[in-house]
Short mmCIF file of C-alpha atoms and ligand atoms in Angstrom, two decimals:
data_model
loop_
_atom_site.label_atom_id
_atom_site.label_comp_id
_atom_site.label_asym_id
_atom_site.label_seq_id
_atom_site.Cartn_x
_atom_site.Cartn_y
_atom_site.Cartn_z
CA MET A 1 -18.29 94.20 32.56
CA ARG A 2 -21.13 94.23 30.42
CA LYS A 3 -22.90 90.54 29.90
CA LYS A 4 -22.53 89.96 26.12
CA ILE A 5 -26.35 88.34 25.40
CA VAL A 6 -27.70 86.81 22.04
CA ALA A 7 -30.95 86.19 22.50
CA GLY A 8 -33.11 84.28 19.66
CA ASN A 9 -37.44 85.66 18.92
CA TRP A 10 -38.56 82.89 17.53
CA LYS A 11 -42.38 84.73 17.16
CA MET A 12 -44.87 82.30 16.28
CA ASN A 13 -42.93 79.71 14.33
CA THR A 14 -42.01 76.29 15.17
CA ASP A 15 -44.42 73.26 16.18
CA LEU A 16 -43.75 71.01 19.59
CA ASP A 17 -41.82 68.87 17.90
CA GLY A 18 -39.57 71.60 15.97
CA ALA A 19 -39.69 73.73 19.32
CA LYS A 20 -37.86 70.67 21.14
CA GLU A 21 -35.21 69.96 17.84
CA LEU A 22 -34.26 73.55 17.80
CA ALA A 23 -33.73 74.11 21.58
CA SER A 24 -31.81 70.75 21.42
CA GLY A 25 -29.75 71.70 18.52
CA VAL A 26 -29.01 75.69 20.07
CA CYS A 27 -28.18 73.44 23.30
CA GLY A 28 -25.77 71.31 21.79
CA LEU A 29 -24.19 73.32 19.61
CA LEU A 30 -23.41 76.02 22.33
CA ASN A 31 -21.98 73.14 24.52
CA ARG A 32 -19.40 72.32 22.12
CA GLU A 33 -18.79 75.88 22.06
CA VAL A 34 -18.07 76.18 26.06
CA GLN A 35 -16.00 73.42 25.66
CA GLY A 36 -14.25 74.45 23.10
CA GLY A 37 -13.20 77.11 25.18
CA THR A 38 -11.96 79.12 21.77
CA SER A 39 -14.27 81.96 21.73
CA GLN A 40 -15.94 84.34 23.99
CA VAL A 41 -19.46 82.84 24.75
CA PRO A 42 -22.22 85.26 25.55
CA GLU A 43 -25.41 84.57 27.47
CA VAL A 44 -27.69 82.86 25.12
CA VAL A 45 -31.56 83.16 25.53
CA LEU A 46 -34.41 81.47 23.65
CA PHE A 47 -37.60 83.02 23.00
CA PRO A 48 -40.12 80.38 22.02
CA PRO A 49 -43.69 80.76 21.83
CA HIS A 50 -45.85 80.65 25.34
CA VAL A 51 -47.23 76.96 24.23
CA PHE A 52 -43.80 75.87 24.04
CA LEU A 53 -41.73 77.06 27.13
CA PRO A 54 -42.33 74.15 29.31
CA PRO A 55 -40.42 71.81 27.17
CA VAL A 56 -37.98 74.53 26.72
CA VAL A 57 -36.75 75.35 29.97
CA ARG A 58 -36.12 71.90 30.49
CA ILE A 59 -33.88 71.28 27.36
CA CYS A 60 -32.14 74.73 28.38
CA ALA A 61 -32.12 73.31 32.33
CA ASP A 62 -29.77 70.98 31.75
CA HIS A 63 -27.08 72.95 29.77
CA GLN A 64 -24.51 75.89 30.97
CA GLY A 65 -25.65 79.55 29.74
CA ILE A 66 -28.90 78.98 28.31
CA SER A 67 -32.50 80.11 29.35
CA ALA A 68 -35.52 80.27 27.88
CA GLY A 69 -37.91 84.04 27.66
CA ALA A 70 -41.06 84.57 27.04
CA GLN A 71 -42.06 87.27 24.23
CA ASN A 72 -44.75 88.96 26.10
CA CYS A 73 -46.56 88.99 29.57
CA HIS A 74 -49.67 90.84 30.59
CA GLN A 75 -49.60 93.57 32.45
CA GLU A 76 -51.93 93.03 35.52
CA GLU A 77 -51.19 90.47 38.11
CA LYS A 78 -53.84 87.98 37.46
CA GLY A 79 -57.58 87.86 36.50
CA ALA A 80 -60.51 88.38 34.10
CA PHE A 81 -58.06 88.57 31.10
CA THR A 82 -58.99 85.54 28.66
CA GLY A 83 -55.97 84.30 26.39
CA GLU A 84 -53.83 85.86 28.53
CA VAL A 85 -50.22 85.07 30.22
CA SER A 86 -48.87 87.09 33.41
CA ALA A 87 -45.56 87.48 34.50
CA GLY A 88 -45.71 85.64 37.58
CA MET A 89 -47.12 82.42 35.57
CA LEU A 90 -43.46 82.40 33.83
CA ALA A 91 -41.90 82.74 36.27
CA SER A 92 -43.29 79.94 37.72
CA LEU A 93 -42.13 77.93 34.78
CA GLY A 94 -38.53 78.76 35.14
CA VAL A 95 -38.51 81.58 32.40
CA THR A 96 -35.53 84.21 33.00
CA HIS A 97 -36.37 86.69 30.34
CA VAL A 98 -39.25 88.49 28.83
CA LEU A 99 -39.66 90.95 25.72
CA VAL A 100 -41.61 94.03 26.95
CA GLY A 101 -42.16 96.55 23.63
CA HIS A 102 -41.39 94.61 20.47
CA SER A 103 -42.19 97.30 18.09
CA GLU A 104 -45.08 94.12 16.66
CA ARG A 105 -46.24 94.29 19.97
CA ARG A 106 -46.76 98.28 19.40
CA ALA A 107 -47.82 98.06 15.97
CA TYR A 108 -50.37 95.08 16.12
CA PHE A 109 -51.66 94.96 19.45
CA GLY A 110 -51.92 98.45 20.40
CA GLU A 111 -49.21 98.35 23.03
CA ASP A 112 -48.69 101.87 24.45
CA ASP A 113 -46.03 103.26 26.68
CA GLN A 114 -48.38 103.05 29.92
CA MET A 115 -48.90 99.38 29.31
CA LEU A 116 -45.30 99.23 28.67
CA ALA A 117 -43.90 100.17 31.18
CA LYS A 118 -46.61 97.92 33.83
CA LYS A 119 -45.65 94.85 31.98
CA VAL A 120 -41.42 96.02 33.03
CA GLU A 121 -42.83 96.43 36.68
CA ARG A 122 -45.09 93.51 36.64
CA ALA A 123 -42.07 91.52 35.04
CA LEU A 124 -39.40 92.59 37.61
CA ALA A 125 -41.75 91.96 40.71
CA HIS A 126 -41.59 87.98 39.09
CA GLY A 127 -37.56 88.11 38.94
CA LEU A 128 -38.14 88.13 35.03
CA THR A 129 -35.26 90.47 33.63
CA PRO A 130 -37.48 92.46 30.83
CA VAL A 131 -35.40 93.03 27.53
CA PHE A 132 -36.83 96.33 26.62
CA CYS A 133 -37.21 96.87 22.94
CA CYS A 134 -37.55 100.55 21.27
CA GLY A 135 -36.95 101.56 18.00
CA GLU A 136 -37.76 104.00 15.11
CA MET A 137 -39.99 103.24 12.31
CA LEU A 138 -38.77 104.39 8.33
CA GLN A 139 -40.40 107.46 8.11
CA GLU A 140 -39.28 108.78 11.83
CA ARG A 141 -35.20 107.85 10.88
CA GLU A 142 -35.79 109.32 7.41
CA ALA A 143 -37.22 112.60 9.31
CA GLY A 144 -34.13 112.50 11.22
CA ASN A 145 -36.26 112.16 14.53
CA HIS A 146 -34.98 108.90 15.34
CA PHE A 147 -33.03 109.91 18.56
CA GLU A 148 -36.20 111.63 19.85
CA VAL A 149 -38.29 108.46 19.13
CA ILE A 150 -35.93 106.23 21.31
CA LYS A 151 -35.67 108.81 24.21
CA SER A 152 -39.35 109.34 24.51
CA GLN A 153 -40.05 105.58 24.54
CA LEU A 154 -37.08 104.48 26.71
CA GLY A 155 -38.12 107.67 29.35
CA ASN A 156 -41.81 106.22 29.41
CA GLY A 157 -41.64 102.75 29.20
CA LEU A 158 -38.46 102.63 31.47
CA PHE A 159 -36.29 105.22 32.98
CA TRP A 160 -39.19 106.12 35.87
CA LEU A 161 -37.44 102.61 37.29
CA ASP A 162 -35.02 103.33 40.49
CA GLU A 163 -31.58 102.26 40.10
CA ILE A 164 -31.62 98.90 41.50
CA GLN A 165 -34.71 98.09 39.13
CA ILE A 166 -32.75 99.63 36.09
CA ARG A 167 -30.03 96.93 36.35
CA LYS A 168 -32.04 94.22 36.21
CA THR A 169 -32.69 95.21 32.43
CA VAL A 170 -31.54 95.10 28.82
CA ILE A 171 -32.15 96.98 26.30
CA ALA A 172 -32.90 95.99 22.63
CA TYR A 173 -32.62 98.80 20.42
CA GLU A 174 -34.51 97.75 17.18
CA PRO A 175 -35.19 100.07 14.14
CA VAL A 176 -38.67 98.78 12.70
CA TRP A 177 -37.46 99.45 9.57
CA ALA A 178 -34.53 96.62 9.94
CA ILE A 179 -36.87 93.91 11.08
CA GLY A 180 -37.79 90.99 9.24
CA THR A 181 -36.99 93.21 6.22
CA GLY A 182 -33.36 91.92 5.09
CA VAL A 183 -31.76 94.91 5.58
CA THR A 184 -29.57 95.85 8.38
CA ALA A 185 -28.69 98.92 10.62
CA SER A 186 -24.65 99.43 9.79
CA PRO A 187 -22.69 99.21 12.50
CA ASP A 188 -22.53 102.67 12.48
CA GLN A 189 -25.99 103.62 12.54
CA ALA A 190 -26.37 101.00 15.42
CA GLN A 191 -23.28 102.13 17.59
CA GLU A 192 -24.16 105.82 17.06
CA VAL A 193 -27.63 104.68 18.16
CA HIS A 194 -26.63 102.52 21.41
CA ALA A 195 -23.96 105.38 22.35
CA PHE A 196 -26.75 107.69 22.40
CA ILE A 197 -28.62 105.32 24.86
CA ARG A 198 -25.86 104.80 27.13
CA LYS A 199 -25.68 109.01 27.45
CA LEU A 200 -29.06 108.74 28.26
CA LEU A 201 -28.57 106.11 30.92
CA ALA A 202 -25.46 108.24 32.46
CA ASP A 203 -27.59 111.40 32.13
CA LYS A 204 -30.39 109.75 34.28
CA TYR A 205 -28.53 107.18 36.43
CA GLU A 206 -24.94 106.96 38.57
CA ALA A 207 -22.66 105.87 36.03
CA GLY A 208 -22.31 102.42 37.11
CA VAL A 209 -25.81 101.84 35.12
CA SER A 210 -24.83 103.22 32.01
CA ALA A 211 -21.75 101.22 32.09
CA ASN A 212 -22.91 97.63 32.64
CA LEU A 213 -26.70 97.56 31.40
CA SER A 214 -26.47 95.49 27.93
CA ILE A 215 -27.87 96.82 25.31
CA LEU A 216 -28.56 94.65 22.09
CA TYR A 217 -29.22 95.24 18.48
CA GLY A 218 -32.09 93.60 16.18
CA GLY A 219 -32.81 93.88 13.06
CA SER A 220 -32.10 91.18 10.66
CA CYS A 221 -28.91 90.88 12.27
CA ASN A 222 -27.29 87.33 10.65
CA ALA A 223 -24.16 85.03 10.57
CA GLN A 224 -22.86 87.41 7.92
CA ASN A 225 -23.24 90.55 9.00
CA ALA A 226 -22.98 89.98 13.29
CA ARG A 227 -19.17 90.17 13.75
CA GLU A 228 -19.28 93.36 12.40
CA LEU A 229 -22.06 94.82 14.42
CA PHE A 230 -20.89 92.90 18.04
CA SER A 231 -17.24 94.80 16.93
CA ARG A 232 -18.64 98.08 18.15
CA GLN A 233 -17.92 99.48 21.37
CA ASP A 234 -21.54 100.05 22.79
CA VAL A 235 -22.71 96.70 21.11
CA ASP A 236 -23.51 94.21 23.31
CA GLY A 237 -24.94 91.54 21.34
CA GLY A 238 -28.29 90.57 19.57
CA LEU A 239 -32.02 89.98 19.31
CA ILE A 240 -32.11 87.53 16.12
CA GLY A 241 -35.17 86.98 14.68
CA GLY A 242 -35.48 85.15 11.23
CA ALA A 243 -31.79 83.51 11.79
CA SER A 244 -32.31 82.19 15.77
CA LEU A 245 -34.69 79.58 13.72
CA LYS A 246 -32.11 77.23 12.46
CA ALA A 247 -29.97 76.42 15.04
CA GLU A 248 -26.36 76.16 12.86
CA ASP A 249 -27.73 79.60 11.88
CA PHE A 250 -28.03 80.84 15.42
CA ILE A 251 -24.98 79.50 16.49
CA LYS A 252 -22.84 81.10 14.06
CA ILE A 253 -23.75 84.05 15.48
CA ILE A 254 -23.24 83.08 18.30
CA GLN A 255 -19.71 82.70 17.56
CA SER A 256 -19.47 86.32 16.85
CA PHE A 257 -17.66 87.93 19.07
C1 LIG B 1 -37.13 90.74 15.77
O1 LIG B 1 -38.48 90.21 15.61
O2 LIG B 1 -36.64 90.92 17.15
C2 LIG B 1 -35.86 90.60 14.86
C3 LIG B 1 -34.74 91.29 15.14
O3 LIG B 1 -36.25 90.10 13.58
P1 LIG B 1 -35.19 89.76 12.77
O4 LIG B 1 -34.05 89.20 12.84
O5 LIG B 1 -36.20 89.09 11.93
O6 LIG B 1 -35.20 91.32 11.79
#
């Protein structure tokens, strides 16, 4: 059975007190969900800024079903890369996941497919789960090229992995035109792309891979639209930006299965 996952990408937000408060708030509300036992509770991953990972890891460690991920890692093992953070450093903190290929990293930091493939490799080597983000820009969708774009991003960045490695990853479909814009992909649009990704997996790997790999939707997902998005067959949860910054909003998304 595929894992349901809801992940919160805090981006460059919060300060130390705010990060602790948000993580504690989510953990407290999540506990109530788990104990209540009424709804299906997904796995939850919080992605705070790097500097706040140690306290967030500690807070999550006291709770079931929640862990901390990093928003990025460097593609090299170690060395003269001033200001950078390696996958090994993150793993040594108790971080479980790392975002790779978020559209903001691709756009503002020039991260290309080759670099992203190395980041995936580095993350896996340290036991981190890469959450590999893919998605088309508005003009690519308008030109009807979105399937080609996604195929190429996944082909170059991720699908070079072998059967064992690919099973240790998560894919997030995040149309760039939906990120932070308030414009969400419709449930049909999300389902169509997720089914396409699953077909790509099925063409490349044995059937169990496609059936068991979680594919998350990201892009202006919130408490109002999550339920319908998550009800679609191939949508296994969400990568949430803005709506993950308030514990009460985020927990409503977690309750949307
Ligand atoms: C994101 O940055 O991954 C994201 C999905 O952002 P938002 O939910 O704010 O669109």
